[in-house]
PDB file of C-alpha atoms in Angstrom:
ATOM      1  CA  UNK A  23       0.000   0.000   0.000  1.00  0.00           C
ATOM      2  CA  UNK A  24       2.076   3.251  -1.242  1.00  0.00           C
ATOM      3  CA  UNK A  25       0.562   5.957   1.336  1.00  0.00           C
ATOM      4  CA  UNK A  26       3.063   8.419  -0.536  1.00  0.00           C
ATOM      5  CA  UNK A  27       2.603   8.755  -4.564  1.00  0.00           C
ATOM      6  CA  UNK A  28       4.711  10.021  -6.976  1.00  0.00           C
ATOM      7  CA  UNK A  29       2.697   9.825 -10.076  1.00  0.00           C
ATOM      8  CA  UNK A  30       5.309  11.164 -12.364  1.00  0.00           C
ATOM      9  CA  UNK A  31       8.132   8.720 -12.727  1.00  0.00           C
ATOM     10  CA  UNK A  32      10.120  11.794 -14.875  1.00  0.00           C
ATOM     11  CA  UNK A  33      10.313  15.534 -15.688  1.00  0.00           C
ATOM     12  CA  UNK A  34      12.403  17.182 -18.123  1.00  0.00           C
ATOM     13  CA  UNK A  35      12.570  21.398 -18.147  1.00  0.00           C
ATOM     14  CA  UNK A  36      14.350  23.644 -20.059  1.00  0.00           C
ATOM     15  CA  UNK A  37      17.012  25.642 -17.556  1.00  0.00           C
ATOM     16  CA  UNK A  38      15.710  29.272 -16.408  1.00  0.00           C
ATOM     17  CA  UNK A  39      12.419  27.564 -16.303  1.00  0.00           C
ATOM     18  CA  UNK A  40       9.939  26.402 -12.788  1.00  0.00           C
ATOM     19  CA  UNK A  41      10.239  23.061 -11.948  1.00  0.00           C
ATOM     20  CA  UNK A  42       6.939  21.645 -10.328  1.00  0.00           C
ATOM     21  CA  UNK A  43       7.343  18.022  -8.763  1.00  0.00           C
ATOM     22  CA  UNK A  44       4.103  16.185  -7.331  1.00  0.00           C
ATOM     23  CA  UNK A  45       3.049  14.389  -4.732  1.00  0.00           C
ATOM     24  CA  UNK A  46      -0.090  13.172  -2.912  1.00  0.00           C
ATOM     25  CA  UNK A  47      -0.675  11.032  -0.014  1.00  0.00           C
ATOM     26  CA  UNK A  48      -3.328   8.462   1.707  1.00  0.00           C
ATOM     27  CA  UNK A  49      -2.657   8.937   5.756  1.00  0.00           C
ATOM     28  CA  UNK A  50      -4.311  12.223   6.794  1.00  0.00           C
ATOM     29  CA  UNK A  51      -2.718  10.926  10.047  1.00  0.00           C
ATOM     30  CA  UNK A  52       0.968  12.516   8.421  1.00  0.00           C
ATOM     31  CA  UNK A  53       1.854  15.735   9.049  1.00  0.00           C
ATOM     32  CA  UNK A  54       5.059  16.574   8.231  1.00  0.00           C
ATOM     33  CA  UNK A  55       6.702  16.871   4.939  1.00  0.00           C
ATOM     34  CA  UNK A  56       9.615  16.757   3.320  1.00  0.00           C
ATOM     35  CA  UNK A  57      11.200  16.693  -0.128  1.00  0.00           C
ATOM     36  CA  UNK A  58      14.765  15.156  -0.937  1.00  0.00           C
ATOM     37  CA  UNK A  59      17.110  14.828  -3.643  1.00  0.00           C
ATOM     38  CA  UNK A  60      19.023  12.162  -4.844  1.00  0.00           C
ATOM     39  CA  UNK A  61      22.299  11.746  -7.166  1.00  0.00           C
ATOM     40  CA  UNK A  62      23.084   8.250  -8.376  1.00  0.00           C
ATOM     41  CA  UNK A  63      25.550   6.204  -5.379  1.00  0.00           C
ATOM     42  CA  UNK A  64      24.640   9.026  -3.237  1.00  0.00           C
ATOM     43  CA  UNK A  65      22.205   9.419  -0.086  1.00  0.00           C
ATOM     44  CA  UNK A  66      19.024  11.374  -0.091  1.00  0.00           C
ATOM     45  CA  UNK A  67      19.464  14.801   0.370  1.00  0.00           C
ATOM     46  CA  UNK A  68      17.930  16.862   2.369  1.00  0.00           C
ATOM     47  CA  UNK A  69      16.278  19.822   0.307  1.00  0.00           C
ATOM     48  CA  UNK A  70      13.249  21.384   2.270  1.00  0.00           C
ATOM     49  CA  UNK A  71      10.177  20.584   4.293  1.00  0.00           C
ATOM     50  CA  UNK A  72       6.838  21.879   5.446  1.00  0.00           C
ATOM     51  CA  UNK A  73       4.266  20.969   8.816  1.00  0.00           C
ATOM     52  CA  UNK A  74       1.007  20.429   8.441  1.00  0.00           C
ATOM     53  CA  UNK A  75       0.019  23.724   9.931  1.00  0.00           C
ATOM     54  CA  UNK A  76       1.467  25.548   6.806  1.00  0.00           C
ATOM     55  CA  UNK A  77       0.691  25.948   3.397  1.00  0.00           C
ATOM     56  CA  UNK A  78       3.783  27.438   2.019  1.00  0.00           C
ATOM     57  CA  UNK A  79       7.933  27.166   2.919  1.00  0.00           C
ATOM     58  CA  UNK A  80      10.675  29.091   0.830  1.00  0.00           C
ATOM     59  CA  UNK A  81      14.425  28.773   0.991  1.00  0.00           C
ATOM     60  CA  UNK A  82      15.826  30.159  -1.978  1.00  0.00           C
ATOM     61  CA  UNK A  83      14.565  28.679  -5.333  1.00  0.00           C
ATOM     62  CA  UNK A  84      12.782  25.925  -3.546  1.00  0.00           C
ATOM     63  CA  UNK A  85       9.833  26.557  -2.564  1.00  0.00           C
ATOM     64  CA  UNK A  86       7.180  23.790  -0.528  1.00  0.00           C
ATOM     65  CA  UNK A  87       3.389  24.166  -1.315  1.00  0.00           C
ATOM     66  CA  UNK A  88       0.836  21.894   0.835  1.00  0.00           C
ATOM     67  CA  UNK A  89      -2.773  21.137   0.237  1.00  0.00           C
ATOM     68  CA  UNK A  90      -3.692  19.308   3.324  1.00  0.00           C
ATOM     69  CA  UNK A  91      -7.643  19.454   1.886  1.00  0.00           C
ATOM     70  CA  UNK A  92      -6.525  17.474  -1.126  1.00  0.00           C
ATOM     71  CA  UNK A  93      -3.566  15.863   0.611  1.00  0.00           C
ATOM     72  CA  UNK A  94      -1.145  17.035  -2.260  1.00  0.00           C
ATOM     73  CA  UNK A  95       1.772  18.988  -1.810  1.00  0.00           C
ATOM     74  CA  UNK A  96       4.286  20.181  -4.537  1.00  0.00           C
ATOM     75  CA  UNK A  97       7.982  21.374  -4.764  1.00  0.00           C
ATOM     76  CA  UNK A  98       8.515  24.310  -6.987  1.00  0.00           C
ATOM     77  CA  UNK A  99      12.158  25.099  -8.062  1.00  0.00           C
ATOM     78  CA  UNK A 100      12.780  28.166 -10.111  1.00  0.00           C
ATOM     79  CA  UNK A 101      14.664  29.006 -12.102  1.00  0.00           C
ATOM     80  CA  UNK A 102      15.776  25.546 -12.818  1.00  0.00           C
ATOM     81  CA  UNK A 103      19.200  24.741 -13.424  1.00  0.00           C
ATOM     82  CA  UNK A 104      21.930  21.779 -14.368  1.00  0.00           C
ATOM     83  CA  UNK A 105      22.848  20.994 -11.363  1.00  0.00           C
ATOM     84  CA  UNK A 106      19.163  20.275 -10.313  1.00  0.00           C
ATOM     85  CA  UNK A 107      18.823  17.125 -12.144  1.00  0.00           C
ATOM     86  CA  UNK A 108      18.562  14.479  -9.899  1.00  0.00           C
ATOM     87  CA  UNK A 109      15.901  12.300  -8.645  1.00  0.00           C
ATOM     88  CA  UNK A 110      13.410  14.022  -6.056  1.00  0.00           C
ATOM     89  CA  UNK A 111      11.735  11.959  -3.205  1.00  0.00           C
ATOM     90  CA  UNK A 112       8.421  13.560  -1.174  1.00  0.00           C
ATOM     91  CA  UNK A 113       8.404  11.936   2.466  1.00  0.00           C
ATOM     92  CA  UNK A 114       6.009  11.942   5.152  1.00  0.00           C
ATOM     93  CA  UNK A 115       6.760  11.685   9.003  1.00  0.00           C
ATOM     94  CA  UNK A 116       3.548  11.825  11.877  1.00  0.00           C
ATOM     95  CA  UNK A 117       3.311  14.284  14.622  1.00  0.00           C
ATOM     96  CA  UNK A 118       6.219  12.692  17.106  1.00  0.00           C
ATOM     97  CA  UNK A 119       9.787  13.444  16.421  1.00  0.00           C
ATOM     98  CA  UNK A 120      12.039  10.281  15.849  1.00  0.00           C
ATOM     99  CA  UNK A 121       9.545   9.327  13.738  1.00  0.00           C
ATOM    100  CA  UNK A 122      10.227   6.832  10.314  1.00  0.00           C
ATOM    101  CA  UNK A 123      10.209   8.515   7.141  1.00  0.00           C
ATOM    102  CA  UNK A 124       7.649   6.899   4.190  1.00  0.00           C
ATOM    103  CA  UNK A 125       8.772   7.858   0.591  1.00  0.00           C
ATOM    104  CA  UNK A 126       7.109   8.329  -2.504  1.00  0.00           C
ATOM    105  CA  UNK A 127       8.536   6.566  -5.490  1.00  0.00           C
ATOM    106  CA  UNK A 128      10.191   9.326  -6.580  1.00  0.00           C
ATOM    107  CA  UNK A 129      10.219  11.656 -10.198  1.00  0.00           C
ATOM    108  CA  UNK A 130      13.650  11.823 -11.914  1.00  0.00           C
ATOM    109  CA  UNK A 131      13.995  15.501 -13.054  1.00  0.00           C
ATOM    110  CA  UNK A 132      16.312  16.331 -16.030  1.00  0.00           C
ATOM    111  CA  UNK A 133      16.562  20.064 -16.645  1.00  0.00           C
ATOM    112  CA  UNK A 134      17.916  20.805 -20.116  1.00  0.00           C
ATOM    113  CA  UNK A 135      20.246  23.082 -21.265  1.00  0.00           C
TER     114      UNK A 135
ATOM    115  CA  UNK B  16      29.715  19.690   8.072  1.00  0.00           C
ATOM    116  CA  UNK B  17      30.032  16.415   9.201  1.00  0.00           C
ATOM    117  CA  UNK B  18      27.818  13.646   7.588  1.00  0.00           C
ATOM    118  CA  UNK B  19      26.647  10.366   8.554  1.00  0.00           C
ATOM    119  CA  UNK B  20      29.114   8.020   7.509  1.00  0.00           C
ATOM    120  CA  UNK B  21      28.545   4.523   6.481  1.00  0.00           C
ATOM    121  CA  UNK B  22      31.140   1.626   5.981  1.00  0.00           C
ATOM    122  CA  UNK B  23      31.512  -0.567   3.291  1.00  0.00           C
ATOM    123  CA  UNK B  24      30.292   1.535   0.499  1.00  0.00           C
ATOM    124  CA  UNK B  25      29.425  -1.814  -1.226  1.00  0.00           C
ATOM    125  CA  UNK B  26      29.696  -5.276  -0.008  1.00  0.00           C
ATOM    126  CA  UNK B  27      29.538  -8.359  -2.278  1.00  0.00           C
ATOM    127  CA  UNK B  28      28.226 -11.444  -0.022  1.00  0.00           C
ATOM    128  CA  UNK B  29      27.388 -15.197  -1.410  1.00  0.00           C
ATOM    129  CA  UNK B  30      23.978 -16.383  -0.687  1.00  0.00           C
ATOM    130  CA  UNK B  31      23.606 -17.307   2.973  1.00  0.00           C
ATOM    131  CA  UNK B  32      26.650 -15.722   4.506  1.00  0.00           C
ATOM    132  CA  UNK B  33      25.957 -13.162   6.663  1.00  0.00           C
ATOM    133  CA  UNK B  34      26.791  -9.083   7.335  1.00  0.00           C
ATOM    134  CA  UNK B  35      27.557  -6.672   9.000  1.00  0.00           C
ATOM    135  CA  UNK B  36      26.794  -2.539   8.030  1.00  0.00           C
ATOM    136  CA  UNK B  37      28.096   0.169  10.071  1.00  0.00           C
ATOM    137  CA  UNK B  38      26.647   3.328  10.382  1.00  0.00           C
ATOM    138  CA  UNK B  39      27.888   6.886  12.179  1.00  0.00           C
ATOM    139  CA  UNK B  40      25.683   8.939  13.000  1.00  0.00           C
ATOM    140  CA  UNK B  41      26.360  13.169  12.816  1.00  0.00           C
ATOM    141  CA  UNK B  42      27.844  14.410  15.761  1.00  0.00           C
ATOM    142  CA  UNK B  43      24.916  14.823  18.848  1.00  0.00           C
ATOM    143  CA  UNK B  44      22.692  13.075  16.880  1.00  0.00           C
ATOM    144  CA  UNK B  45      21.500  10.869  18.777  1.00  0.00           C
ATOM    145  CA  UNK B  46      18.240   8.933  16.862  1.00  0.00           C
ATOM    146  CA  UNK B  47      19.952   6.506  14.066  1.00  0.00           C
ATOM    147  CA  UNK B  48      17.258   4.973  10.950  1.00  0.00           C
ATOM    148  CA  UNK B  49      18.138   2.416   8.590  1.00  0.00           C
ATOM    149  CA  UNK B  50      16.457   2.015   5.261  1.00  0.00           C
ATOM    150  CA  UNK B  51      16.634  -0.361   2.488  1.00  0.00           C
ATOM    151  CA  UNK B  52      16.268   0.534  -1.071  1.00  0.00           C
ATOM    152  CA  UNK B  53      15.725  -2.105  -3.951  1.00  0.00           C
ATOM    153  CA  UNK B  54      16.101  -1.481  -7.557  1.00  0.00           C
ATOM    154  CA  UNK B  55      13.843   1.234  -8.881  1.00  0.00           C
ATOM    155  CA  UNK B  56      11.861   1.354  -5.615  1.00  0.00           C
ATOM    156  CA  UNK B  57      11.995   4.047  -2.806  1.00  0.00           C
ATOM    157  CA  UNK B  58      13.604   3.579   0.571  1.00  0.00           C
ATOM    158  CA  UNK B  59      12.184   1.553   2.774  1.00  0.00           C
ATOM    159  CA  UNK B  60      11.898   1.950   6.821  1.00  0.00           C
ATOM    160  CA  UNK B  61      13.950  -1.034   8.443  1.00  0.00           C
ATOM    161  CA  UNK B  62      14.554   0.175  11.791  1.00  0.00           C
ATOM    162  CA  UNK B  63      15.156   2.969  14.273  1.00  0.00           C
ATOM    163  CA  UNK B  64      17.097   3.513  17.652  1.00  0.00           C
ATOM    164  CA  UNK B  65      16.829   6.397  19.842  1.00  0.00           C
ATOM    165  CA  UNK B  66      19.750   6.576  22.671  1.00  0.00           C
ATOM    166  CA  UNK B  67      20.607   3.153  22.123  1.00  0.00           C
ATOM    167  CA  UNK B  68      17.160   1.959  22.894  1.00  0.00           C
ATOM    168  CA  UNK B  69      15.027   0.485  19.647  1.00  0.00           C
ATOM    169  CA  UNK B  70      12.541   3.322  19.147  1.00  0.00           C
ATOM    170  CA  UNK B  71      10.404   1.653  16.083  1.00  0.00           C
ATOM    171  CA  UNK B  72      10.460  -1.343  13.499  1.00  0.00           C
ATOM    172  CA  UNK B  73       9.381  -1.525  10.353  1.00  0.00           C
ATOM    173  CA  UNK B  74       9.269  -4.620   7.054  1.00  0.00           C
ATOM    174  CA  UNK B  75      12.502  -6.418   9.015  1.00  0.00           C
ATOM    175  CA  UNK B  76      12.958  -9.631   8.046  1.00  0.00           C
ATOM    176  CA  UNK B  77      14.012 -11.705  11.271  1.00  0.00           C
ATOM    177  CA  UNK B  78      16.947 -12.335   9.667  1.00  0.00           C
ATOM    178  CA  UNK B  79      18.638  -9.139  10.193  1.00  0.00           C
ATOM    179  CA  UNK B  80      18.846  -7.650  13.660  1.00  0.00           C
ATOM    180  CA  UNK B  81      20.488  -3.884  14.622  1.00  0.00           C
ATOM    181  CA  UNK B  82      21.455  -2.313  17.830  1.00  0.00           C
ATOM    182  CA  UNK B  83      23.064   1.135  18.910  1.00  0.00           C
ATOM    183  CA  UNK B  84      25.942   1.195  20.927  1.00  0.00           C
ATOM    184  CA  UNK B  85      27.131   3.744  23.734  1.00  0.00           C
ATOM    185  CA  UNK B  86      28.959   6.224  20.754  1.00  0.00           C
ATOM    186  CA  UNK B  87      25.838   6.007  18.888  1.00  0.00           C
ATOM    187  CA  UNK B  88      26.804   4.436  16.201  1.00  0.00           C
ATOM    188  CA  UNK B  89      24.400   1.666  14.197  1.00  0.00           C
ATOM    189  CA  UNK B  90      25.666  -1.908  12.832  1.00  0.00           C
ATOM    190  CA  UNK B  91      23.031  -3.408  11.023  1.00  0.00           C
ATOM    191  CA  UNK B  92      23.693  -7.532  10.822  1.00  0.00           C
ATOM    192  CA  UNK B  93      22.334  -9.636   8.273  1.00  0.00           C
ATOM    193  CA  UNK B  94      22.878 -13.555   8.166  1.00  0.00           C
ATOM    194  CA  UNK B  95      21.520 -16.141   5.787  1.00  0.00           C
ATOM    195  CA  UNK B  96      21.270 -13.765   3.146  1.00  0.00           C
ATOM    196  CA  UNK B  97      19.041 -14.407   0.093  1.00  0.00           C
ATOM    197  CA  UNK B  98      19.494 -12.904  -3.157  1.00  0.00           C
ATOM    198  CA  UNK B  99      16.809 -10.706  -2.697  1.00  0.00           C
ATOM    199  CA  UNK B 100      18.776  -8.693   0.099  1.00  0.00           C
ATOM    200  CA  UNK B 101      20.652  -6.803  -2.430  1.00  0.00           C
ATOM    201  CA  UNK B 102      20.019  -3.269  -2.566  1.00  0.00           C
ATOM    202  CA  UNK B 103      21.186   0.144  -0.858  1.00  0.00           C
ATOM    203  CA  UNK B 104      21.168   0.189   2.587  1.00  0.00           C
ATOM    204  CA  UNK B 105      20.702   3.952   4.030  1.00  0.00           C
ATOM    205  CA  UNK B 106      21.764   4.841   7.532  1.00  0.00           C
ATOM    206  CA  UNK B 107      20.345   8.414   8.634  1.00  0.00           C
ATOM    207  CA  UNK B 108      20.193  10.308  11.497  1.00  0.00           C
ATOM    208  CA  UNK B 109      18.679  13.464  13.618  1.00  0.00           C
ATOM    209  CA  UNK B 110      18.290  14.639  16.983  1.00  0.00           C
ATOM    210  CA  UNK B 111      15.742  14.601  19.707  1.00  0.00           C
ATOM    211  CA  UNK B 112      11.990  15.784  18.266  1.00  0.00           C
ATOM    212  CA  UNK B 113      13.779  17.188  14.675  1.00  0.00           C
ATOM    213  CA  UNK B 114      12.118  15.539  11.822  1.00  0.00           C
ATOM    214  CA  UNK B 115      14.383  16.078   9.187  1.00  0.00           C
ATOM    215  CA  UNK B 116      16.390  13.405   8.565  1.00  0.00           C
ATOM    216  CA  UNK B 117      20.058  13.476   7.034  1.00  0.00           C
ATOM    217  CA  UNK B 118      21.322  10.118   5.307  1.00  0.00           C
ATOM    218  CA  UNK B 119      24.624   8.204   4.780  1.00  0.00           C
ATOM    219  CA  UNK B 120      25.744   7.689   1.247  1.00  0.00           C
ATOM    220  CA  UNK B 121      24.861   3.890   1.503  1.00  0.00           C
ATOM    221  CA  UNK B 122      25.937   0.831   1.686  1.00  0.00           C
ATOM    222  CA  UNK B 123      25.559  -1.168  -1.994  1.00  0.00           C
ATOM    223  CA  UNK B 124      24.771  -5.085  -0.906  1.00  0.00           C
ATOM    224  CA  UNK B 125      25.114  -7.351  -3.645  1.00  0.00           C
ATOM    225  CA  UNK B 126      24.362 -11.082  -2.960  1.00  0.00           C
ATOM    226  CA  UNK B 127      25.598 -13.804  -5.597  1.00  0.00           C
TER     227      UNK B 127
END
């Protein structure tokens, strides 16, 4: 049972462009987000997150958008450059801290130059 | 900034051996998660430890078993290991009531 959905298994942008990665969950019970990157042979990456009682967090070109109504959030990265491409995991984490991360199946973005 | 560190960065075990994955956690972190991540899949809760006390469990097979030890590092042991144990193994860690979680490059299990 994925509880964390990805539906776009790739994205390709042109560079200067926004960057708009998906995701939507099952558990109304989660309430913490998070998005991170990933380079082939490396770990996840940290990148940016959001709580429940928010609808938007910004750092920098990265910005976190949540829809707890329609359990969808979405990472907007603009402008979009090289160095962005990568594949980008959502996760979602319940109220207590120290608390297991589920992932989404992840979308591999490709921004082209 | 130190990272979590994680030794071997790949491991190449015949089928029913057994082994062992290390993990270090940042400095004063002191809650240590492993994850396992099979080809083309996302990662995978195996396991957490919070001040050397097991603090959750996830999909585990019996087979493998983890503990924390007084430095906070992780070893995460694996015997009779089936083909279908290779993948990446993420270690990650973060302190008391943070939820963001930073990971270990992995550990690359192959079993032949």
């Amino acid at each position: 049972d994925q509880q964390v959905k990805q539906n776009s298994p790739s994205l390709s942008v042109q560079e200067g462009r926004i960057s708009i990665l998906n995701c939507d969950y099952t558990n109304s019970m989660f309430d913490y987000f998070l998005w991170y990157k990933k380079y082939p042979a490396e770990g996840p990456t940290f990148l940016i997150s959001i709580s429940s009682i928010k609808d938007k967090n910004e750092d920098g070109r990265f910005t976190v958008f949540l829809n707890k109504s329609a359990k969808h959030l979405s990472l907007h990265i603009v402008p979009s450059q090289p160095g962005d491409s990568a594949v980008y995991f959502c996760a979602a984490s319940f109220n207590f801290g120290n608390e297991k991360l589920t992932f989404g199946t992840g979308t591999r973005l490709t921004i082209i130059p | 900034a130190a990272g979590v560190i994680q030794s071997p960065r790949h491991l190449i075990k015949e089928k029913r051996e057994t082994a062992t994955l290390k993990c270090y956690p940042i400095p004063r972190h002191d809650t240590v998660y492993w994850y396992q991540q099979g080809p083309g899949q996302d990662p995978q809760f195996l396991i957490s430890f919070y001040e050397k006390m097991q603090s959750d469990k996830g999909s585990i097979p019996d087979r493998f078993s983890a503990q924390q030890f007084s430095d906070y590092h992780s070893e995460l042991n694996m015997s009779s290991l089936e083909l279908g144990d290779s993948a990446l193994y993420f270690c990650a860690s973060s302190q008391l009531l943070s939820k963001e979680q930073y990971f270990g490059p992995g550990t690359r299990l192959t079993v032949t």
